[in-house]
Amino acid sequence: MTISAADLQRLLDTAGDAVLVLIEGRTEVVTAGQLSAEQYRGALEIISRDELLKRTGGPTPDERGLEEQAAALTTAVDELGG
């Protein structure tokens, strides 16, 4: 599964307590509250918006920064077997 810079940008563009998750082979941006819903049971939490903001230094990282984070997250998910 590949995490893209566009996935991370969607996460940054979502306000509040958003989380990027992997479910059924696709990524989705959901709120922390939605994670307890039946449709997200078994979803793998990839990264929260807050954590991504810390890693990128703010809400408007450059494309290269997003691509680097996406590559690192893809590697982490692949190592988990996601």
Short mmCIF file of C-alpha atoms in Angstrom, two decimals:
data_model
loop_
_atom_site.label_atom_id
_atom_site.label_comp_id
_atom_site.label_asym_id
_atom_site.label_seq_id
_atom_site.Cartn_x
_atom_site.Cartn_y
_atom_site.Cartn_z
CA MET A 1 0.00 0.00 0.00
CA THR A 2 1.39 3.37 -0.97
CA ILE A 3 0.72 6.48 1.08
CA SER A 4 0.85 9.52 -1.20
CA ALA A 5 1.65 13.16 -0.62
CA ALA A 6 -1.95 13.84 -1.66
CA ASP A 7 -3.18 11.60 1.19
CA LEU A 8 -1.14 13.65 3.62
CA GLN A 9 -2.36 16.92 2.14
CA ARG A 10 -5.97 15.75 2.60
CA LEU A 11 -5.15 15.05 6.24
CA LEU A 12 -3.64 18.50 6.71
CA ASP A 13 -6.63 20.11 4.99
CA THR A 14 -9.02 18.49 7.47
CA ALA A 15 -9.55 20.45 10.67
CA GLY A 16 -9.57 19.04 14.17
CA ASP A 17 -8.64 15.59 15.36
CA ALA A 18 -8.31 13.95 11.95
CA VAL A 19 -6.47 10.68 11.41
CA LEU A 20 -5.25 8.98 8.24
CA VAL A 21 -6.26 5.31 8.30
CA LEU A 22 -5.83 2.31 6.07
CA ILE A 23 -8.93 0.20 5.62
CA GLU A 24 -9.69 -2.46 3.03
CA GLY A 25 -6.68 -1.46 0.94
CA ARG A 26 -7.44 2.25 0.75
CA THR A 27 -6.62 5.32 2.79
CA GLU A 28 -9.24 7.53 4.38
CA VAL A 29 -9.15 10.64 6.50
CA VAL A 30 -11.51 10.30 9.46
CA THR A 31 -12.04 12.01 12.79
CA ALA A 32 -10.92 10.29 15.95
CA GLY A 33 -14.59 9.92 16.89
CA GLN A 34 -15.35 8.07 13.66
CA LEU A 35 -12.75 5.41 14.44
CA SER A 36 -15.15 3.70 16.85
CA ALA A 37 -17.81 3.35 14.14
CA GLU A 38 -18.52 -0.11 12.75
CA GLN A 39 -17.34 0.85 9.25
CA TYR A 40 -13.84 1.60 10.57
CA ARG A 41 -13.47 -1.49 12.76
CA GLY A 42 -10.08 -3.00 11.99
CA ALA A 43 -8.71 0.16 10.38
CA LEU A 44 -4.99 0.75 10.80
CA GLU A 45 -4.23 4.23 12.12
CA ILE A 46 -1.35 5.56 10.05
CA ILE A 47 -0.84 9.07 11.44
CA SER A 48 -2.84 11.78 13.15
CA ARG A 49 -3.05 15.32 11.85
CA ASP A 50 -1.31 16.57 15.00
CA GLU A 51 1.60 14.17 14.54
CA LEU A 52 1.95 15.11 10.87
CA LEU A 53 1.99 18.80 11.81
CA LYS A 54 4.85 18.09 14.23
CA ARG A 55 6.79 16.15 11.61
CA THR A 56 6.35 18.73 8.86
CA GLY A 57 6.75 21.85 10.97
CA GLY A 58 3.32 23.29 10.25
CA PRO A 59 0.18 23.20 8.12
CA THR A 60 1.83 24.25 4.84
CA PRO A 61 4.80 21.98 4.15
CA ASP A 62 6.40 21.93 0.73
CA GLU A 63 5.73 19.09 -1.69
CA ARG A 64 9.10 17.49 -1.03
CA GLY A 65 8.42 17.37 2.70
CA LEU A 66 5.09 15.67 2.10
CA GLU A 67 6.66 13.19 -0.31
CA GLU A 68 9.36 12.31 2.24
CA GLN A 69 6.77 11.75 4.96
CA ALA A 70 4.62 9.70 2.58
CA ALA A 71 7.59 7.48 1.71
CA ALA A 72 8.45 6.95 5.39
CA LEU A 73 4.85 6.06 6.22
CA THR A 74 4.59 3.72 3.24
CA THR A 75 7.68 1.88 4.48
CA ALA A 76 6.23 1.63 7.99
CA VAL A 77 2.91 0.26 6.69
CA ASP A 78 4.69 -2.22 4.41
CA GLU A 79 6.75 -3.48 7.34
CA LEU A 80 3.53 -4.10 9.27
CA GLY A 81 2.13 -6.03 6.32
CA GLY A 82 -0.54 -3.41 5.52
#
